[in-house]
Short mmCIF file of N, CA and C in Angstrom, two decimals:
data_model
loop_
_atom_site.label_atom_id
_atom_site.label_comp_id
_atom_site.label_asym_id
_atom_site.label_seq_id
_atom_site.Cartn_x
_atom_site.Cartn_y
_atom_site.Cartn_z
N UNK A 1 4.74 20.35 -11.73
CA UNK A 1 4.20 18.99 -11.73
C UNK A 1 3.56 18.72 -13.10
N UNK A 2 3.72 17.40 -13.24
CA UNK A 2 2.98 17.40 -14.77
C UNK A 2 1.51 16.42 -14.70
N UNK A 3 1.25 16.60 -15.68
CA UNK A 3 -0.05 15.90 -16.01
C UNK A 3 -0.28 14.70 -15.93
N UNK A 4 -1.40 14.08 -15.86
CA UNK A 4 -1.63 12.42 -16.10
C UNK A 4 -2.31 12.15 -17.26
N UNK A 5 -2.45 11.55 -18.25
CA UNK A 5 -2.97 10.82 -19.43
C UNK A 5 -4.18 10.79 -19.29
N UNK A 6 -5.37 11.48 -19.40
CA UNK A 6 -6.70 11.22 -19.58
C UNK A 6 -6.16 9.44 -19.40
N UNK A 7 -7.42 9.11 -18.31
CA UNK A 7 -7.70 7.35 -18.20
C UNK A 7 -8.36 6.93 -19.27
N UNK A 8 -8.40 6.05 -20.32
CA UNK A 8 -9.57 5.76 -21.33
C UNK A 8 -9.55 3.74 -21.50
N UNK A 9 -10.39 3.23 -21.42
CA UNK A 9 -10.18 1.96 -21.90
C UNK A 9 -10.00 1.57 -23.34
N UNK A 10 -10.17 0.41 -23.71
CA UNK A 10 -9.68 -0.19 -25.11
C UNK A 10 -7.92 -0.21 -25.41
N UNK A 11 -7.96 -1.02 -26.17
CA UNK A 11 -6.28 -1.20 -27.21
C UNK A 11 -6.46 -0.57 -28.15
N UNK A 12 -5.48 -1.01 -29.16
CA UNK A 12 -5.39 0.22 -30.09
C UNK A 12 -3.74 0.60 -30.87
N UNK A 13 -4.12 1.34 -31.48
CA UNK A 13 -2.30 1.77 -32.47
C UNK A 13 -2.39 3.56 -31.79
N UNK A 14 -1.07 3.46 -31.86
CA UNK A 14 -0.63 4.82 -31.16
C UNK A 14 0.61 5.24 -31.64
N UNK A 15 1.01 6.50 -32.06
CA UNK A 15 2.07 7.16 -32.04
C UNK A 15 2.79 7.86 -31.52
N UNK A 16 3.55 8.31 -30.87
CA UNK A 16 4.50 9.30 -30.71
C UNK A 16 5.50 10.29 -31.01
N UNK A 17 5.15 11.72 -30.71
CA UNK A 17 5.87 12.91 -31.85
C UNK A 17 6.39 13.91 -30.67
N UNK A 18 7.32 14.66 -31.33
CA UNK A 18 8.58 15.62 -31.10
C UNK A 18 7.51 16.65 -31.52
N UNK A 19 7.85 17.25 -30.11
CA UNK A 19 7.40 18.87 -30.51
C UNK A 19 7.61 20.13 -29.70
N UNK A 20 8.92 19.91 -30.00
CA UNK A 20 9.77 20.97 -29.12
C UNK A 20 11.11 21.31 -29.06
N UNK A 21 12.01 22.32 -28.44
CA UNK A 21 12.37 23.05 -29.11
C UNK A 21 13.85 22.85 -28.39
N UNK A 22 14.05 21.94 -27.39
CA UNK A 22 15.05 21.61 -26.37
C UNK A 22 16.03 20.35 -26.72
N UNK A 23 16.00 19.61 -28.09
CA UNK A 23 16.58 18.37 -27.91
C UNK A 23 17.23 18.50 -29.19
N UNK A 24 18.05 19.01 -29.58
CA UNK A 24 18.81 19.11 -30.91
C UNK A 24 18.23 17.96 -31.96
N UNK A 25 18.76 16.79 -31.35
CA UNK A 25 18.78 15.96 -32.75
C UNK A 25 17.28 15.02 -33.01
N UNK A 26 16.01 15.58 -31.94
CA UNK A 26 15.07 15.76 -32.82
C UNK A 26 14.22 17.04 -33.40
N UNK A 27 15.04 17.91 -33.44
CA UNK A 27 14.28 19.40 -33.46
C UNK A 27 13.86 19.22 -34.97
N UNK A 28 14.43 17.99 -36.05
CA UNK A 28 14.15 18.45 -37.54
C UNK A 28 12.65 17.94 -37.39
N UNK A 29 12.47 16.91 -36.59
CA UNK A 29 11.09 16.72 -36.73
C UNK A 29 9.77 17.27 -36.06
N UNK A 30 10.07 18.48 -35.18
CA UNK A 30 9.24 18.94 -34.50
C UNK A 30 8.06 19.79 -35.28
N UNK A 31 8.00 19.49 -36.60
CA UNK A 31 6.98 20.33 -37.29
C UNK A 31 6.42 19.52 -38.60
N UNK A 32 6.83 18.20 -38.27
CA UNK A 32 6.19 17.14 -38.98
C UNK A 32 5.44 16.08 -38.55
N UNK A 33 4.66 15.68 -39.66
CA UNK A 33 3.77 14.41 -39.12
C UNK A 33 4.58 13.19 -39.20
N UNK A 34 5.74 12.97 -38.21
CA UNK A 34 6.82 11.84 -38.74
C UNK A 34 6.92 11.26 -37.19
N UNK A 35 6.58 10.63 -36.63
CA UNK A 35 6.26 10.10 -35.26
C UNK A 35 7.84 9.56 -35.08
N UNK A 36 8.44 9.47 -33.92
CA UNK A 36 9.22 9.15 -33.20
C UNK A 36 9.59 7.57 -32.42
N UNK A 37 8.17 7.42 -32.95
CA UNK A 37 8.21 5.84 -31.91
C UNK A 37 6.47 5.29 -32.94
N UNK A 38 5.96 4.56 -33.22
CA UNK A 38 4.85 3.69 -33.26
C UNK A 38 4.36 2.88 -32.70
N UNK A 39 3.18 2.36 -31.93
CA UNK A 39 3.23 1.25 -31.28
C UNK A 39 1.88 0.38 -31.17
N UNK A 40 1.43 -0.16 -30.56
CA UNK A 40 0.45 -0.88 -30.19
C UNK A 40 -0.03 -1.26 -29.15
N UNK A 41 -1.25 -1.62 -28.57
CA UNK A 41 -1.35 -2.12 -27.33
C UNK A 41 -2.94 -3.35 -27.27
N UNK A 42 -2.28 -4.60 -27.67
CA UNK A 42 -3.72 -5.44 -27.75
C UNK A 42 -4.49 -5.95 -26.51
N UNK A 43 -5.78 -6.00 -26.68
CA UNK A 43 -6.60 -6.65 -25.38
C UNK A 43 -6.39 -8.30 -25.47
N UNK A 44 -5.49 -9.00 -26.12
CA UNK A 44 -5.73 -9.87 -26.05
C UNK A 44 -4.28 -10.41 -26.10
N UNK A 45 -3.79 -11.78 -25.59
CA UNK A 45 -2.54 -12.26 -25.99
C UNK A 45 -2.39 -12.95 -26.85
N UNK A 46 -1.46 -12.56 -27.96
CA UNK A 46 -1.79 -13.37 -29.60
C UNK A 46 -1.26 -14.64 -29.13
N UNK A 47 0.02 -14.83 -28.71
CA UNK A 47 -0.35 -16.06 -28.17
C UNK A 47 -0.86 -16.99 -27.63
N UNK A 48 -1.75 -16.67 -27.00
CA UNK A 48 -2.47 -17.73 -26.43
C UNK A 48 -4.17 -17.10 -26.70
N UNK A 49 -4.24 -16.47 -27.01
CA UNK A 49 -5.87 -15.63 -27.26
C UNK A 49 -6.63 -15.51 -25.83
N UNK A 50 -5.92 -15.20 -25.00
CA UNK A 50 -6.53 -15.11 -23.69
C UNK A 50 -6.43 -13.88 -23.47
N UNK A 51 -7.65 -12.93 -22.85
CA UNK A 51 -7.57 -11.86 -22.48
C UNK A 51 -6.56 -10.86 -21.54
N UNK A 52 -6.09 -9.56 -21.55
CA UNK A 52 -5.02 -9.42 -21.21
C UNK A 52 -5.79 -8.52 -19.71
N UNK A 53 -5.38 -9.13 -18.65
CA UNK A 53 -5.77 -8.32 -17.22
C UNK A 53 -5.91 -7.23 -17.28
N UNK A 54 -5.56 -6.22 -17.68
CA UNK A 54 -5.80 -4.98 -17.61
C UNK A 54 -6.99 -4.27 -18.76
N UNK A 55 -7.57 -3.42 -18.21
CA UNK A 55 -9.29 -2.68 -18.93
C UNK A 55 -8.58 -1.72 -19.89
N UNK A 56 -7.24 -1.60 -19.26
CA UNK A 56 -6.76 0.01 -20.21
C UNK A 56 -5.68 -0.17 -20.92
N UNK A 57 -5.72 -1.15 -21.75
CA UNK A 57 -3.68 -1.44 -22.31
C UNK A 57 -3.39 -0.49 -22.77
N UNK A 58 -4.07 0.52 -24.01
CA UNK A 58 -3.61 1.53 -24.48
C UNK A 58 -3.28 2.51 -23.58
N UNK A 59 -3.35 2.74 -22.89
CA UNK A 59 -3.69 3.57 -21.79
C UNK A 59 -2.64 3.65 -21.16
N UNK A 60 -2.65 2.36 -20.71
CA UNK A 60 -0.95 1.94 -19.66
C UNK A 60 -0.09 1.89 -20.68
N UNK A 61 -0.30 1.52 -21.76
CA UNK A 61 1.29 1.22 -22.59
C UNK A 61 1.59 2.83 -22.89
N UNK A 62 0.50 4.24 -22.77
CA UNK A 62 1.24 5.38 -22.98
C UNK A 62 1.62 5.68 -21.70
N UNK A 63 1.32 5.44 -20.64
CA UNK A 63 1.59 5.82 -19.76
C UNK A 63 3.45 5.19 -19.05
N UNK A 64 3.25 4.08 -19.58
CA UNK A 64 4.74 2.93 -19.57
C UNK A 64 5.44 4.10 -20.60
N UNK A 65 5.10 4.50 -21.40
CA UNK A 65 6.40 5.46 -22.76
C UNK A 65 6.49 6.67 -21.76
N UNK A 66 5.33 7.33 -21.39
CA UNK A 66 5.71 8.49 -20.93
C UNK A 66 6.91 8.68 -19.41
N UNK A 67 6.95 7.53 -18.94
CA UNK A 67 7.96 7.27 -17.71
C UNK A 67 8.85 6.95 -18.43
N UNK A 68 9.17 6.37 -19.51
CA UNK A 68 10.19 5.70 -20.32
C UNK A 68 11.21 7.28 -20.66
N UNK A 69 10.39 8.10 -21.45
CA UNK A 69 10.99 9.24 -21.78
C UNK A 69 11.57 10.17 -20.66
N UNK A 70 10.60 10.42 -19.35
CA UNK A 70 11.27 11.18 -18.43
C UNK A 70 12.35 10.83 -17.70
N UNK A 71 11.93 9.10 -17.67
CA UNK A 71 13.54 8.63 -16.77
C UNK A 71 14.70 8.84 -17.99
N UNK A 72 14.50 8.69 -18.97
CA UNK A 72 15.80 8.70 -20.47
C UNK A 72 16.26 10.68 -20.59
N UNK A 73 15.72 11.58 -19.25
CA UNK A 73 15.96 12.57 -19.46
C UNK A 73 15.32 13.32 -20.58
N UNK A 74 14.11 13.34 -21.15
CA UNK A 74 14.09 13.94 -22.34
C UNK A 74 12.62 14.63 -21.51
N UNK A 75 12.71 15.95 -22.17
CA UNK A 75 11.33 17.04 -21.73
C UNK A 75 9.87 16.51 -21.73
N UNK A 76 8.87 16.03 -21.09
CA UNK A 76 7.66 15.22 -21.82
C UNK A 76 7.00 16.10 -21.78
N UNK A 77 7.42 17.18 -21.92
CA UNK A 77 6.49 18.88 -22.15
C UNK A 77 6.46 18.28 -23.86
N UNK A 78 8.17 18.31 -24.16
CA UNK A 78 7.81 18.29 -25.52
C UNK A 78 7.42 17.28 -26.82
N UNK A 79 6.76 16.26 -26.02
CA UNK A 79 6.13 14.90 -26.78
C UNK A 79 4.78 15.07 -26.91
N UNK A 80 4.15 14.20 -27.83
CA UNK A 80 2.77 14.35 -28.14
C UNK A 80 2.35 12.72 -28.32
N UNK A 81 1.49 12.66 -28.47
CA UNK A 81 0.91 11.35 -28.95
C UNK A 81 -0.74 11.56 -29.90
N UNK A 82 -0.79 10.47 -30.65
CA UNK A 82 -2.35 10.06 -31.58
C UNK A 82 -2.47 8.85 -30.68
N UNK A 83 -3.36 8.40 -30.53
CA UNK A 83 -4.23 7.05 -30.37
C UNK A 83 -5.43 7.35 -31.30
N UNK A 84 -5.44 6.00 -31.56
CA UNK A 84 -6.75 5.52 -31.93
C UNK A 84 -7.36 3.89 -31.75
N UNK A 85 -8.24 3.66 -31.14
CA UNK A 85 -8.99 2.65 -30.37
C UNK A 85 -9.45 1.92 -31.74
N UNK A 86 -8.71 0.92 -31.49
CA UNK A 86 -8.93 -0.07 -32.75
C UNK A 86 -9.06 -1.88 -32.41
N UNK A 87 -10.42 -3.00 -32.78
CA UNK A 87 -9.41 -3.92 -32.87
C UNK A 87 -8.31 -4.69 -33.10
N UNK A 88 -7.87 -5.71 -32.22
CA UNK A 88 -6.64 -6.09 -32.14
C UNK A 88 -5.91 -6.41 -33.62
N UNK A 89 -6.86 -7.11 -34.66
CA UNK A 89 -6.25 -7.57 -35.99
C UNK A 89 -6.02 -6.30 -36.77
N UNK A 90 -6.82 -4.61 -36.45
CA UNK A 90 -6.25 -3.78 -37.13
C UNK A 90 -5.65 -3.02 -36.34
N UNK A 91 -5.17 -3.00 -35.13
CA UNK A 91 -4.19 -2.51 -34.52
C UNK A 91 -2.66 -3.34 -35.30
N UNK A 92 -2.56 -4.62 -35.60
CA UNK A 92 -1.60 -5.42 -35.84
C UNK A 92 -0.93 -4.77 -37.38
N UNK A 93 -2.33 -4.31 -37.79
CA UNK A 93 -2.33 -4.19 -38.94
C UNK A 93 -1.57 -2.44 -39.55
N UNK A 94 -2.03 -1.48 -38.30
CA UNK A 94 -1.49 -0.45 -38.51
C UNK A 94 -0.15 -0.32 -37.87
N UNK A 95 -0.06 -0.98 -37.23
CA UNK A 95 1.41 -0.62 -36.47
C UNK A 95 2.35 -0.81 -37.46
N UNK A 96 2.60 -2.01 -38.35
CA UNK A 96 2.93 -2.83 -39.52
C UNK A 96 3.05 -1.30 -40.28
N UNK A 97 2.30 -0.84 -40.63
CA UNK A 97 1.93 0.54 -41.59
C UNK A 97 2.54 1.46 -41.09
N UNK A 98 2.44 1.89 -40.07
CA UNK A 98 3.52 3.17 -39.61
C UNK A 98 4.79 2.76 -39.51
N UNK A 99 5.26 1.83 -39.20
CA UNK A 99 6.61 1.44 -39.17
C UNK A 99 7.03 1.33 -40.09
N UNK A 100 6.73 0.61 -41.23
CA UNK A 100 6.93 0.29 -42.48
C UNK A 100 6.92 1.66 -43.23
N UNK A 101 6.19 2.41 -43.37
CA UNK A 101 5.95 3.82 -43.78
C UNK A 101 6.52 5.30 -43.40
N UNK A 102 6.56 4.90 -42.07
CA UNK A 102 7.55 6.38 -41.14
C UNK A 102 8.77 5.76 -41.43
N UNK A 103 8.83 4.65 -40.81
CA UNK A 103 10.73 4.41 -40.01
C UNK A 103 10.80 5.31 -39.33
N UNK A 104 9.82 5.27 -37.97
CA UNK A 104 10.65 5.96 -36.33
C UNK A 104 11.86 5.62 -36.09
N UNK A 105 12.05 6.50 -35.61
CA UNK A 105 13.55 6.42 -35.35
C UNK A 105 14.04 4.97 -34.02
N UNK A 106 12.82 5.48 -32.96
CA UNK A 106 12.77 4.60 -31.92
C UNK A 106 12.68 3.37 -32.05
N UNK A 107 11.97 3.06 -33.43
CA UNK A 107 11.48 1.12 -34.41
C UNK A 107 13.01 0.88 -34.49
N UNK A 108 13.77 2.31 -35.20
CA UNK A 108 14.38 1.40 -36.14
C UNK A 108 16.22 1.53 -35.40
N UNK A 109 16.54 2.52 -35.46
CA UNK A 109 17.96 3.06 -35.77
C UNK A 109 17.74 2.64 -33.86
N UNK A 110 17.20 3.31 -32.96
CA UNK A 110 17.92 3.41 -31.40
C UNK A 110 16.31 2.93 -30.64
N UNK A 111 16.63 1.03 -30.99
CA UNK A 111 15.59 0.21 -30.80
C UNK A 111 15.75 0.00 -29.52
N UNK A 112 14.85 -0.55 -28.45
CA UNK A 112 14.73 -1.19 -27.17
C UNK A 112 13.60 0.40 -26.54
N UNK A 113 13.04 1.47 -26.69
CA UNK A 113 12.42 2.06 -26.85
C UNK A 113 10.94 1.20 -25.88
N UNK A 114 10.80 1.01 -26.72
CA UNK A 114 9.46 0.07 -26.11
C UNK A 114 9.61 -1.38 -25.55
N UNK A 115 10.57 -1.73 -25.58
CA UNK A 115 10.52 -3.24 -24.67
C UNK A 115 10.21 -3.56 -23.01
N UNK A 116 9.46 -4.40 -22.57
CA UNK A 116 9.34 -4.22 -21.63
C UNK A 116 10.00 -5.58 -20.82
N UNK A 117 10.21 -5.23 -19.62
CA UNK A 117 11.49 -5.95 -18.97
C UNK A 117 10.03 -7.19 -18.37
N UNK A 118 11.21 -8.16 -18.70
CA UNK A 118 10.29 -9.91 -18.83
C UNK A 118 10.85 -10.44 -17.32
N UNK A 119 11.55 -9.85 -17.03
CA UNK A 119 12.39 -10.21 -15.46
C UNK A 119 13.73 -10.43 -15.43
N UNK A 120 13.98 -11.50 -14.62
CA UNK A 120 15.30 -11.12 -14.17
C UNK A 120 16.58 -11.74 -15.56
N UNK A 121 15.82 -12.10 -16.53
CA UNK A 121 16.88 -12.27 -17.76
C UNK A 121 16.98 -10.77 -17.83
N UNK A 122 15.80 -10.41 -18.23
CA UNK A 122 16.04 -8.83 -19.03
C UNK A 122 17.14 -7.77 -18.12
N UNK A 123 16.86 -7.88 -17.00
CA UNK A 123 17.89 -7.39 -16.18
C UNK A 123 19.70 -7.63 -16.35
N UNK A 124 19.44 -8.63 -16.89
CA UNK A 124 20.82 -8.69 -16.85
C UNK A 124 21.54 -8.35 -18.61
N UNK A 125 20.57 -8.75 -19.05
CA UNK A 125 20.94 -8.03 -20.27
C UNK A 125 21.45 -6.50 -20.86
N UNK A 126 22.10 -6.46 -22.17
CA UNK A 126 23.03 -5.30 -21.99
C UNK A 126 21.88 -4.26 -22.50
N UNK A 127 22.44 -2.99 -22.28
CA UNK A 127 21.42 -1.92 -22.51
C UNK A 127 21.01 -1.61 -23.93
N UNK A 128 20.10 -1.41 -24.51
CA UNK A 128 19.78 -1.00 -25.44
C UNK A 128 20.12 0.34 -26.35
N UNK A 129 19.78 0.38 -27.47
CA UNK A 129 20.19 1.25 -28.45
C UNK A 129 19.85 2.73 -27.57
N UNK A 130 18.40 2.81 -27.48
CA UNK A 130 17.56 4.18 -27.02
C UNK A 130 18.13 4.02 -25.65
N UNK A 131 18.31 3.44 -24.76
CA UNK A 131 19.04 3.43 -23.60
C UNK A 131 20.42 3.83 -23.57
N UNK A 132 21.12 3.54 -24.13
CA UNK A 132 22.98 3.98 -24.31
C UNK A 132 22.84 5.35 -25.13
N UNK A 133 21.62 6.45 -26.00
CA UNK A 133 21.20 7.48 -26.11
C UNK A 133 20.75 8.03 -25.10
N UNK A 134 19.75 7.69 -24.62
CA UNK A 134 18.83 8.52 -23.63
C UNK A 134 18.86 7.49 -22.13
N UNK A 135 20.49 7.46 -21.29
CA UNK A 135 20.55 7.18 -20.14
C UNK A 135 19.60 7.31 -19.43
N UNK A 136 19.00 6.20 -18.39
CA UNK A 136 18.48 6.97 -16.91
C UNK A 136 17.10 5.88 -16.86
N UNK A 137 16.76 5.51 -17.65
CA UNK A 137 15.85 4.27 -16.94
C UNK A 137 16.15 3.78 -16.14
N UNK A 138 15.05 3.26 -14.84
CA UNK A 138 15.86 2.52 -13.53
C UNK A 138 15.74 1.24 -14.04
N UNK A 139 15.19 0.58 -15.46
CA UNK A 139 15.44 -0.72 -15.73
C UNK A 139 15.97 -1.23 -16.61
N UNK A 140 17.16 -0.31 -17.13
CA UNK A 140 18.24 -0.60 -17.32
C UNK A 140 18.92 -0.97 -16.99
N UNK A 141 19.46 -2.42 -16.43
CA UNK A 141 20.51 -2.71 -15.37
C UNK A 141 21.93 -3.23 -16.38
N UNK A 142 21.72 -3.78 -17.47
CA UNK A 142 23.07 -4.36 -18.11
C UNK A 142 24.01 -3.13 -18.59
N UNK A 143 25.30 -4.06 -19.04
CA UNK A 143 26.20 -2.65 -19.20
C UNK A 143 26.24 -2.20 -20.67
N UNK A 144 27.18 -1.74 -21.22
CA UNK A 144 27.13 -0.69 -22.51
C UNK A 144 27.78 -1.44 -23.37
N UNK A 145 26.97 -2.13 -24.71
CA UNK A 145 28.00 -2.34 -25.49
C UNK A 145 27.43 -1.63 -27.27
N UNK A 146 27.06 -0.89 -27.26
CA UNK A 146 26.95 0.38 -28.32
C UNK A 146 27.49 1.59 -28.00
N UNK A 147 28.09 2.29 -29.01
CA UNK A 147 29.12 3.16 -28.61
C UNK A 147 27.54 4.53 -29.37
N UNK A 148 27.33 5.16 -28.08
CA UNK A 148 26.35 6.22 -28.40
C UNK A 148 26.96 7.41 -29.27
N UNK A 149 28.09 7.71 -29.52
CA UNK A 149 28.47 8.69 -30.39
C UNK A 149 28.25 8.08 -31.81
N UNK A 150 28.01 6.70 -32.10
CA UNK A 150 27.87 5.88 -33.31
C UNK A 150 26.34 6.19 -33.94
N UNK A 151 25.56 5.80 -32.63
CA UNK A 151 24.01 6.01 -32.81
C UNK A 151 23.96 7.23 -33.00
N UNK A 152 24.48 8.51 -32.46
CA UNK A 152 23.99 9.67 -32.62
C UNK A 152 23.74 9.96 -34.05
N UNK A 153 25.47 9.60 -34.38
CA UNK A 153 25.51 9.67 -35.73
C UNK A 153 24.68 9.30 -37.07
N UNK A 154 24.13 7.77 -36.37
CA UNK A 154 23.29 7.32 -37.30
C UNK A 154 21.87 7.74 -37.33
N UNK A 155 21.45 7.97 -36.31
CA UNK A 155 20.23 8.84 -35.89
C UNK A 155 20.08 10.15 -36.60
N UNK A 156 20.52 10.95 -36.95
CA UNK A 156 20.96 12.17 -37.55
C UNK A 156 20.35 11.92 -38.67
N UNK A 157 21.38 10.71 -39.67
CA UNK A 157 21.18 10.86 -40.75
C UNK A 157 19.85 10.23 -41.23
N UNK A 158 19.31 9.62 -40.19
CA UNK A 158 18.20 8.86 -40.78
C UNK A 158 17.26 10.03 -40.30
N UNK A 159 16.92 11.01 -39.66
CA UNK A 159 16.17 12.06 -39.33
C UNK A 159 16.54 12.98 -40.84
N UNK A 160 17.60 12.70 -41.04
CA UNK A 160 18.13 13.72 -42.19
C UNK A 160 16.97 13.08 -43.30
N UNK A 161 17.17 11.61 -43.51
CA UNK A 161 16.49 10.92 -44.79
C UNK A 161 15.14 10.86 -44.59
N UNK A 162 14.36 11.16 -43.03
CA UNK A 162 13.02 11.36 -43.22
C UNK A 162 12.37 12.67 -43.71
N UNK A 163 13.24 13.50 -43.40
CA UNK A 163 12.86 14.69 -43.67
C UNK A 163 12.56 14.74 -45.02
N UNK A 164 14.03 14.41 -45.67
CA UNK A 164 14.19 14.26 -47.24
C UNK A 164 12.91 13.96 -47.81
N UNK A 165 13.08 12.71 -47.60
CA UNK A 165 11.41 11.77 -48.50
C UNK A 165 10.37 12.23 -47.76
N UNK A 166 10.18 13.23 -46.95
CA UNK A 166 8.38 13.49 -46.09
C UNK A 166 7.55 13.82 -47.02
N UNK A 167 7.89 14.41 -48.49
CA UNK A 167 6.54 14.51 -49.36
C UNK A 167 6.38 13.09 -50.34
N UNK A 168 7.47 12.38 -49.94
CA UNK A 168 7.35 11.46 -51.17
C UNK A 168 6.33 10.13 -49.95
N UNK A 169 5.93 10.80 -48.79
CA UNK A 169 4.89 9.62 -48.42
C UNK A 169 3.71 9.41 -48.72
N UNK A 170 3.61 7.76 -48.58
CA UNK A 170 2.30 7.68 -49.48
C UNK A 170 1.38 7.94 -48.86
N UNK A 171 0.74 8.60 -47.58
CA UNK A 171 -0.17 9.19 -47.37
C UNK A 171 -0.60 11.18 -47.12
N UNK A 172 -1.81 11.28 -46.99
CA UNK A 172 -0.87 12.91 -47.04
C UNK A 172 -0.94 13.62 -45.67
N UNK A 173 -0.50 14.57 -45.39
CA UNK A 173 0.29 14.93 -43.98
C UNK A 173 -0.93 16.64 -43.83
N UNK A 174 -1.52 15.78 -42.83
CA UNK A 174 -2.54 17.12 -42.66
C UNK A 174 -2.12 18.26 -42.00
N UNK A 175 -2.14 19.44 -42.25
CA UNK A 175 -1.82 20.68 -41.57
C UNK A 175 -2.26 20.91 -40.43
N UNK A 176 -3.64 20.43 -40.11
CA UNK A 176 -4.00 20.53 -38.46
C UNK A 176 -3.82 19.55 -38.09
N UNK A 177 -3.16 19.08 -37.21
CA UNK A 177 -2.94 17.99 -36.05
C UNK A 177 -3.89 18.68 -34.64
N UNK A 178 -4.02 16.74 -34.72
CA UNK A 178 -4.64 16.79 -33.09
C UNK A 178 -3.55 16.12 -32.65
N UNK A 179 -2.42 16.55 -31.64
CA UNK A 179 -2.13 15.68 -30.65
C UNK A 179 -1.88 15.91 -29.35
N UNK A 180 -2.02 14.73 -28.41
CA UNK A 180 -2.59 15.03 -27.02
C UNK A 180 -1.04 15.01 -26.49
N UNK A 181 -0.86 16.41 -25.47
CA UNK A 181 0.44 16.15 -25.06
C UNK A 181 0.67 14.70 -23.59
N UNK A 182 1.85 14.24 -23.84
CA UNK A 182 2.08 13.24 -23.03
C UNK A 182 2.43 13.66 -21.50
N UNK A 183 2.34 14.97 -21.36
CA UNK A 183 2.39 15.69 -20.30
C UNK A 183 1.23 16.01 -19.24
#
């Protein structure tokens, strides 16, 4: 049986990292500070500036990834996550920064990762990049029109090109990590 997410309130910027030893084509990153996914979770709706019902967004939005990954088949032994509890204008502000700066793979190359289903449009819509990779969400309902041996491919090489440039980032990559497993 696995774990539950320490409960914590506040929003906030959050990452997600590979760290383990079972999934080939992210094993190059399992020993870097190169996150897999980036994200966010605001207390407020930028659209309309009205508060968002829930006490714990950060909280639930890791908890929404960590079901995301086990239904897509992938180990959540071997994922990790950072949070950090931030307001909403510098949550906006870092997410912008890791994306822009990492290129997760999940942002960029095998996107739909983090989307969350709006109803019964989204349902019918076709499956996503990280979905036609990592089958098995139950809210996935549309059919296939990315050919996953394409993504693999491209996935690869862009894991290949993070690796490449990991010293040429502009921040520096600390040897002790804290991260909390998603398990």
């Amino acid at each position: 049986m696995t774990h539950e997410i320490p409960r914590f309130e506040g929003s906030g910027l959050y990452a997600l990292y590979y760290r383990g030893a079972s999934v080939d084509l992210y094993l190059p990153l399992a020993t870097l500070q190169i996150p897999v996914y980036a994200g966010q979770a605001l207390s407020s709706n930028s659209a309309t500036g009205e508060r968002v019902r829930e006490r714990f967004p950060l909280h639930g939005r890791l908890k929404h990834h960590r079901t995301s990954i086990m239904e897509g088949g992938l180990p959540i032994s071997e994922f990790r996550f950072r949070a950090l509890l931030l307001p909403d204008v510098h949550a906006d502000l870092g997410e912008n920064g890791l994306r822009v700066g990492y290129q997760p793979l999940w942002n960029s190359k095998l996107k739909g990762f983090g989307s969350k289903e709006q109803g019964a449009t989204t349902r019918q819509s076709k499956k996503s990049k990280w979905d036609t990779v990592h089958d098995g969400r139950r809210r996935t309902h549309g059919g296939v029109v990315h050919d996953a041996s394409a993504l693999l491919v491209q996935a690869k090489a862009h894991i290949e090109r993070q690796v490449n440039d990991y010293n040429a980032l502009p921040w520096p990559h600390p040897a002790d990590e804290v991260l909390l497993d998603l398990d």
